[in-house]
Amino acid sequence: MRMRPIVGPVPDTGIRPAGGMDEIAGQLAAGGVAVLTGAGISTESGIPDYRGVTGRHRRHSPMTYQDFVSDEENRRRYWARGHVGRRAVAEARPNAGHHAVQALRAAGYVDAVITQNVDGLHQAAGTTDAVALHGSLDLVVCLDCGTIGPRDELDARLLAANGEFLAAQDAAGLRVNPDGDIELPDDIVHTFRVVPCARCGGVLKPYVVFFGENVPRPRTQRCFDLIDAADSLLVLGSSLAVLSGLRFVRRAAKDGKPVSIINLGPTRGDALAHAHVALPLGQALTELTERLARPQTSTAGAGRPPGREAGHRGDGRG
């Protein structure tokens, strides 16, 4: 599946699913929930999204795969900006939303987590089995020999090659973009030195799916399998503007499974959802975990799903 760059916010169609927090609490109480998260869950950790309330996509177009592989200057610009900007992403910490997702996973309400984010914050919050649909900024891959290695090792090599350049750049006060780069003037970017693959001398790329690039087929199939095994789908902090996420909503809805959304703005999946709550995710998810933790609530079936152990389905499908 090829990711398509979509410029601008998602249009508001006026569709308003009738359900709210009660419906989502009931969905979670029933268990068997697959969660799909987007950039909106990380905004409270200081990482902006592209199209939501904090979105900057209207002023910044992300690097496409074609631009990256076809032009050495584009790669220089990406690595210069990305190396400086990664400091902000590396210092980000999981927020209440990430921790709530892990709490729901550990309690047995959530069976699977798929994230469109590349920031690693779900994993840092303890959801180590979250499927990173679009890869991870913590890794790099060589486009020539295929070697995958840690980003920290590349950062050390870039620091050795560009110490003076980096010492002159202060990320404080500069605008960090959702893909981890930071906006630097082009007239200083041209002095940045890019390093090749240490194994073969080839071109290095972050181990993330760029716009215009295919999500690896095995990873896509893994996500479809998780959606198929789930009883319902909960979307958190995604406008579903890119088809790589929207297709999972369509798959669940086609199979007759309830779809709920918590997102501050409209989404492309609203017409398929039975509930859409417009609240900050930290607030909404904390409220949901507290409601489910109470022994007596107004939500039918609240409490751990019968027959389920933490992190596992009750029907033996794992």
CSV table of C-alpha atoms in Angstrom, one decimal:
chain,number,residue,atom,x,y,z
A,1,MET,CA,0.0,0.0,0.0
A,2,ARG,CA,1.4,3.4,-1.0
A,3,MET,CA,1.0,6.3,1.4
A,4,ARG,CA,-0.5,9.3,-0.2
A,5,PRO,CA,0.4,12.8,0.9
A,6,ILE,CA,-2.7,14.8,1.6
A,7,VAL,CA,-2.2,18.5,2.2
A,8,GLY,CA,-4.4,20.5,4.6
A,9,PRO,CA,-6.9,19.5,7.3
A,10,VAL,CA,-9.5,16.9,6.8
A,11,PRO,CA,-12.7,18.6,5.6
A,12,ASP,CA,-15.6,18.7,8.1
A,13,THR,CA,-18.5,16.8,6.5
A,14,GLY,CA,-20.9,17.7,9.3
A,15,ILE,CA,-21.3,14.0,10.1
A,16,ARG,CA,-21.7,13.5,13.8
A,17,PRO,CA,-21.8,9.9,15.1
A,18,ALA,CA,-24.4,9.8,17.9
A,19,GLY,CA,-22.4,7.8,20.4
A,20,GLY,CA,-20.2,9.3,23.1
A,21,MET,CA,-18.2,8.2,26.2
A,22,ASP,CA,-20.9,5.8,27.4
A,23,GLU,CA,-20.7,3.9,24.2
A,24,ILE,CA,-16.9,3.8,24.2
A,25,ALA,CA,-16.8,2.7,27.8
A,26,GLY,CA,-19.3,-0.1,27.0
A,27,GLN,CA,-17.2,-1.1,24.0
A,28,LEU,CA,-14.1,-1.4,26.1
A,29,ALA,CA,-15.9,-3.2,28.9
A,30,ALA,CA,-16.9,-5.9,26.4
A,31,GLY,CA,-13.2,-6.5,25.6
A,32,GLY,CA,-11.7,-7.7,22.4
A,33,VAL,CA,-10.8,-4.1,21.3
A,34,ALA,CA,-8.2,-3.3,18.7
A,35,VAL,CA,-6.8,0.2,19.1
A,36,LEU,CA,-5.4,2.3,16.2
A,37,THR,CA,-3.5,5.5,17.3
A,38,GLY,CA,-2.3,8.5,15.3
A,39,ALA,CA,-0.3,11.6,15.9
A,40,GLY,CA,-3.0,13.1,18.1
A,41,ILE,CA,-2.1,10.8,21.0
A,42,SER,CA,1.5,12.3,21.1
A,43,THR,CA,0.6,16.0,21.0
A,44,GLU,CA,0.4,16.1,24.8
A,45,SER,CA,4.0,14.8,24.8
A,46,GLY,CA,5.1,17.9,22.8
A,47,ILE,CA,5.1,16.3,19.3
A,48,PRO,CA,2.8,18.1,16.9
A,49,ASP,CA,0.5,16.4,14.5
A,50,TYR,CA,0.0,17.2,10.8
A,51,ARG,CA,-3.7,17.9,10.5
A,52,GLY,CA,-5.2,18.3,14.0
A,53,VAL,CA,-5.5,21.3,16.3
A,54,THR,CA,-1.7,21.5,16.6
A,55,GLY,CA,-1.1,20.5,13.0
A,56,ARG,CA,1.5,22.3,11.0
A,57,HIS,CA,1.0,20.4,7.7
A,58,ARG,CA,-0.5,23.5,6.2
A,59,ARG,CA,3.0,25.1,6.4
A,60,HIS,CA,5.2,22.1,6.1
A,61,SER,CA,5.1,19.3,3.5
A,62,PRO,CA,6.9,16.2,4.7
A,63,MET,CA,9.7,14.6,2.6
A,64,THR,CA,8.4,12.1,0.1
A,65,TYR,CA,10.2,8.8,-0.6
A,66,GLN,CA,10.7,9.9,-4.3
A,67,ASP,CA,12.3,13.2,-3.2
A,68,PHE,CA,14.6,11.4,-0.7
A,69,VAL,CA,15.9,8.7,-3.0
A,70,SER,CA,16.3,10.8,-6.1
A,71,ASP,CA,18.2,13.8,-4.9
A,72,GLU,CA,21.4,14.0,-2.7
A,73,GLU,CA,20.6,17.6,-1.6
A,74,ASN,CA,17.2,16.5,-0.4
A,75,ARG,CA,18.8,13.8,1.7
A,76,ARG,CA,21.3,16.3,3.1
A,77,ARG,CA,18.4,18.6,4.0
A,78,TYR,CA,16.5,15.7,5.7
A,79,TRP,CA,19.4,14.5,7.7
A,80,ALA,CA,20.5,18.0,8.8
A,81,ARG,CA,17.1,18.9,10.0
A,82,GLY,CA,16.3,15.5,11.3
A,83,HIS,CA,19.4,15.2,13.3
A,84,VAL,CA,18.9,18.5,15.1
A,85,GLY,CA,15.1,17.9,15.5
A,86,ARG,CA,15.5,14.4,16.9
A,87,ARG,CA,16.7,15.9,20.2
A,88,ALA,CA,13.1,17.0,20.8
A,89,VAL,CA,11.6,13.7,19.9
A,90,ALA,CA,14.2,11.7,21.9
A,91,GLU,CA,13.4,13.8,25.0
A,92,ALA,CA,9.6,13.3,24.6
A,93,ARG,CA,8.0,11.1,27.2
A,94,PRO,CA,4.8,9.1,27.2
A,95,ASN,CA,1.8,11.1,28.4
A,96,ALA,CA,-1.4,10.1,30.1
A,97,GLY,CA,-2.9,8.8,26.9
A,98,HIS,CA,-0.1,6.3,26.2
A,99,HIS,CA,-0.2,5.1,29.8
A,100,ALA,CA,-4.0,4.7,29.7
A,101,VAL,CA,-3.7,2.6,26.5
A,102,GLN,CA,-1.2,0.3,28.3
A,103,ALA,CA,-3.4,0.1,31.4
A,104,LEU,CA,-6.3,-1.0,29.2
A,105,ARG,CA,-4.1,-3.5,27.4
A,106,ALA,CA,-2.8,-4.9,30.7
A,107,ALA,CA,-6.3,-5.2,32.2
A,108,GLY,CA,-7.5,-7.2,29.2
A,109,TYR,CA,-9.9,-4.7,27.6
A,110,VAL,CA,-7.6,-4.0,24.6
A,111,ASP,CA,-6.3,-7.0,22.6
A,112,ALA,CA,-4.0,-5.2,20.1
A,113,VAL,CA,-2.5,-1.8,19.5
A,114,ILE,CA,-1.5,-0.5,16.1
A,115,THR,CA,0.1,2.9,15.9
A,116,GLN,CA,0.7,5.1,12.9
A,117,ASN,CA,3.3,7.0,15.0
A,118,VAL,CA,7.1,6.6,14.6
A,119,ASP,CA,8.0,8.2,18.0
A,120,GLY,CA,8.2,4.9,20.1
A,121,LEU,CA,6.1,6.4,22.9
A,122,HIS,CA,3.7,3.5,23.1
A,123,GLN,CA,6.6,1.1,23.6
A,124,ALA,CA,8.1,3.5,26.2
A,125,ALA,CA,4.9,3.4,28.1
A,126,GLY,CA,5.1,-0.4,28.3
A,127,THR,CA,3.0,-1.5,25.2
A,128,THR,CA,6.0,-3.3,23.8
A,129,ASP,CA,3.9,-5.4,21.3
A,130,ALA,CA,2.4,-2.3,19.7
A,131,VAL,CA,2.7,-2.7,15.9
A,132,ALA,CA,4.4,0.4,14.5
A,133,LEU,CA,2.7,0.6,11.1
A,134,HIS,CA,5.0,3.3,9.7
A,135,GLY,CA,8.2,2.1,11.3
A,136,SER,CA,10.4,3.8,14.0
A,137,LEU,CA,12.7,6.8,14.1
A,138,ASP,CA,15.0,4.8,16.4
A,139,LEU,CA,16.2,2.7,13.5
A,140,VAL,CA,17.9,3.4,10.1
A,141,VAL,CA,18.1,1.2,7.0
A,142,CYS,CA,20.5,1.1,4.2
A,143,LEU,CA,18.8,1.3,0.8
A,144,ASP,CA,21.6,-0.6,-0.8
A,145,CYS,CA,22.4,-3.6,1.4
A,146,GLY,CA,19.3,-3.6,3.6
A,147,THR,CA,21.1,-3.5,6.9
A,148,ILE,CA,19.0,-2.1,9.7
A,149,GLY,CA,20.8,-0.5,12.7
A,150,PRO,CA,20.1,1.8,15.7
A,151,ARG,CA,19.7,5.5,15.1
A,152,ASP,CA,21.9,6.2,18.0
A,153,GLU,CA,24.9,4.8,16.2
A,154,LEU,CA,24.2,7.0,13.2
A,155,ASP,CA,23.7,10.0,15.4
A,156,ALA,CA,27.2,9.4,16.9
A,157,ARG,CA,28.7,9.3,13.4
A,158,LEU,CA,26.8,12.4,12.3
A,159,LEU,CA,28.0,14.2,15.4
A,160,ALA,CA,31.6,13.3,14.7
A,161,ALA,CA,31.3,14.5,11.1
A,162,ASN,CA,29.3,17.7,12.0
A,163,GLY,CA,30.3,18.8,15.4
A,164,GLU,CA,30.8,22.4,14.6
A,165,PHE,CA,27.5,22.5,12.6
A,166,LEU,CA,25.5,20.9,15.4
A,167,ALA,CA,27.1,23.1,18.1
A,168,ALA,CA,25.8,26.1,16.2
A,169,GLN,CA,22.2,24.9,16.1
A,170,ASP,CA,19.9,25.3,19.0
A,171,ALA,CA,16.7,23.4,18.7
A,172,ALA,CA,15.1,25.5,21.4
A,173,GLY,CA,12.5,27.8,20.0
A,174,LEU,CA,12.6,26.2,16.5
A,175,ARG,CA,9.6,24.4,15.1
A,176,VAL,CA,9.7,20.7,15.3
A,177,ASN,CA,7.7,18.8,12.7
A,178,PRO,CA,5.8,15.5,13.3
A,179,ASP,CA,8.3,13.4,11.4
A,180,GLY,CA,11.0,14.5,13.8
A,181,ASP,CA,12.8,17.2,11.7
A,182,ILE,CA,13.2,20.8,12.5
A,183,GLU,CA,13.0,23.8,10.3
A,184,LEU,CA,16.5,25.1,9.5
A,185,PRO,CA,17.5,27.8,7.0
A,186,ASP,CA,18.5,26.3,3.7
A,187,ASP,CA,21.6,28.5,3.5
A,188,ILE,CA,23.2,26.6,6.4
A,189,VAL,CA,21.9,23.2,5.6
A,190,HIS,CA,24.3,22.9,2.6
A,191,THR,CA,27.3,22.7,5.0
A,192,PHE,CA,26.0,19.5,6.6
A,193,ARG,CA,27.9,16.3,5.9
A,194,VAL,CA,25.9,13.1,5.4
A,195,VAL,CA,27.6,9.8,6.3
A,196,PRO,CA,27.0,6.6,4.3
A,197,CYS,CA,26.3,3.0,5.5
A,198,ALA,CA,29.2,1.8,7.6
A,199,ARG,CA,28.9,-1.7,6.0
A,200,CYS,CA,28.6,-1.0,2.3
A,201,GLY,CA,28.8,2.8,1.8
A,202,GLY,CA,25.3,3.0,0.6
A,203,VAL,CA,22.5,5.4,1.2
A,204,LEU,CA,20.9,5.5,4.7
A,205,LYS,CA,17.3,6.2,5.3
A,206,PRO,CA,15.3,6.4,8.6
A,207,TYR,CA,13.4,3.2,9.1
A,208,VAL,CA,10.1,4.9,8.6
A,209,VAL,CA,7.5,4.8,5.8
A,210,PHE,CA,7.7,8.1,3.9
A,211,PHE,CA,4.8,9.5,2.0
A,212,GLY,CA,4.8,7.8,-1.4
A,213,GLU,CA,6.4,4.7,0.0
A,214,ASN,CA,4.9,1.3,0.5
A,215,VAL,CA,4.1,-0.1,3.9
A,216,PRO,CA,5.8,-3.5,4.0
A,217,ARG,CA,3.3,-6.2,3.1
A,218,PRO,CA,4.0,-8.5,6.1
A,219,ARG,CA,3.4,-5.6,8.4
A,220,THR,CA,0.2,-4.7,6.7
A,221,GLN,CA,-1.1,-8.2,6.9
A,222,ARG,CA,-0.2,-8.4,10.6
A,223,CYS,CA,-2.4,-5.4,11.2
A,224,PHE,CA,-5.3,-6.8,9.1
A,225,ASP,CA,-5.0,-10.0,11.2
A,226,LEU,CA,-5.3,-8.1,14.4
A,227,ILE,CA,-8.3,-6.2,13.1
A,228,ASP,CA,-9.9,-9.5,12.0
A,229,ALA,CA,-9.3,-11.1,15.4
A,230,ALA,CA,-10.8,-8.1,17.3
A,231,ASP,CA,-14.4,-7.6,18.2
A,232,SER,CA,-14.3,-3.8,17.7
A,233,LEU,CA,-12.0,-1.0,16.8
A,234,LEU,CA,-11.1,2.2,18.7
A,235,VAL,CA,-9.3,5.0,16.9
A,236,LEU,CA,-7.3,7.5,19.0
A,237,GLY,CA,-5.9,10.7,17.8
A,238,SER,CA,-6.0,10.2,14.0
A,239,SER,CA,-7.9,12.1,11.3
A,240,LEU,CA,-7.5,9.0,9.1
A,241,ALA,CA,-6.5,11.3,6.3
A,242,VAL,CA,-4.0,8.7,5.0
A,243,LEU,CA,-5.4,5.4,3.5
A,244,SER,CA,-2.9,3.3,5.5
A,245,GLY,CA,-5.0,3.9,8.6
A,246,LEU,CA,-8.4,4.4,7.1
A,247,ARG,CA,-8.4,1.0,5.5
A,248,PHE,CA,-8.5,-0.7,8.9
A,249,VAL,CA,-11.6,1.3,9.8
A,250,ARG,CA,-13.2,0.3,6.5
A,251,ARG,CA,-12.2,-3.4,7.2
A,252,ALA,CA,-13.8,-3.4,10.7
A,253,ALA,CA,-16.9,-1.6,9.5
A,254,LYS,CA,-17.3,-3.9,6.5
A,255,ASP,CA,-17.2,-6.9,9.0
A,256,GLY,CA,-19.9,-5.3,11.1
A,257,LYS,CA,-17.6,-4.5,14.0
A,258,PRO,CA,-18.3,-1.3,16.1
A,259,VAL,CA,-15.9,1.5,15.4
A,260,SER,CA,-15.4,4.4,17.8
A,261,ILE,CA,-13.2,7.5,17.5
A,262,ILE,CA,-11.7,9.9,20.0
A,263,ASN,CA,-10.2,12.8,18.1
A,264,LEU,CA,-10.4,16.6,18.5
A,265,GLY,CA,-11.3,17.2,14.9
A,266,PRO,CA,-13.3,15.5,12.1
A,267,THR,CA,-12.0,12.3,10.5
A,268,ARG,CA,-12.4,10.5,7.2
A,269,GLY,CA,-13.9,7.6,9.2
A,270,ASP,CA,-16.7,9.5,10.9
A,271,ALA,CA,-19.4,8.1,8.5
A,272,LEU,CA,-18.4,4.6,9.6
A,273,ALA,CA,-18.2,5.2,13.3
A,274,HIS,CA,-20.9,4.7,15.9
A,275,ALA,CA,-19.2,7.1,18.4
A,276,HIS,CA,-16.9,10.1,18.1
A,277,VAL,CA,-15.7,12.0,21.2
A,278,ALA,CA,-13.9,15.3,20.7
A,279,LEU,CA,-11.8,15.5,23.8
A,280,PRO,CA,-8.0,15.6,24.5
A,281,LEU,CA,-6.9,12.0,24.7
A,282,GLY,CA,-5.2,12.2,28.0
A,283,GLN,CA,-8.4,13.4,29.6
A,284,ALA,CA,-10.7,11.0,27.7
A,285,LEU,CA,-8.6,7.9,28.2
A,286,THR,CA,-7.9,8.6,31.9
A,287,GLU,CA,-11.7,9.0,32.4
A,288,LEU,CA,-12.3,5.7,30.7
A,289,THR,CA,-9.8,3.7,32.6
A,290,GLU,CA,-11.1,5.1,35.9
A,291,ARG,CA,-14.7,4.2,34.9
A,292,LEU,CA,-13.7,0.7,34.0
A,293,ALA,CA,-11.7,0.3,37.3
A,294,ARG,CA,-14.7,1.1,39.4
A,295,PRO,CA,-16.6,-2.1,40.6
A,296,GLN,CA,-20.0,-0.4,40.1
A,297,THR,CA,-20.6,2.0,37.2
A,298,SER,CA,-23.5,2.9,35.0
A,299,THR,CA,-21.7,1.2,32.1
A,300,ALA,CA,-23.2,-2.2,31.5
A,301,GLY,CA,-20.6,-4.9,31.9
A,302,ALA,CA,-17.9,-2.7,33.4
A,303,GLY,CA,-15.0,-4.5,34.9
A,304,ARG,CA,-12.6,-7.0,33.4
A,305,PRO,CA,-14.2,-8.9,30.5
A,306,PRO,CA,-15.4,-12.3,31.7
A,307,GLY,CA,-13.1,-15.1,30.8
A,308,ARG,CA,-10.3,-12.8,29.8
A,309,GLU,CA,-6.8,-12.7,31.2
A,310,ALA,CA,-4.8,-9.5,31.0
A,311,GLY,CA,-3.6,-9.0,27.4
A,312,HIS,CA,-5.2,-12.1,26.0
A,313,ARG,CA,-8.5,-12.9,24.3
A,314,GLY,CA,-11.0,-15.1,26.1
A,315,ASP,CA,-11.7,-17.3,23.0
A,316,GLY,CA,-8.2,-18.7,22.7
A,317,ARG,CA,-7.2,-16.7,19.6
A,318,GLY,CA,-4.4,-14.9,21.6
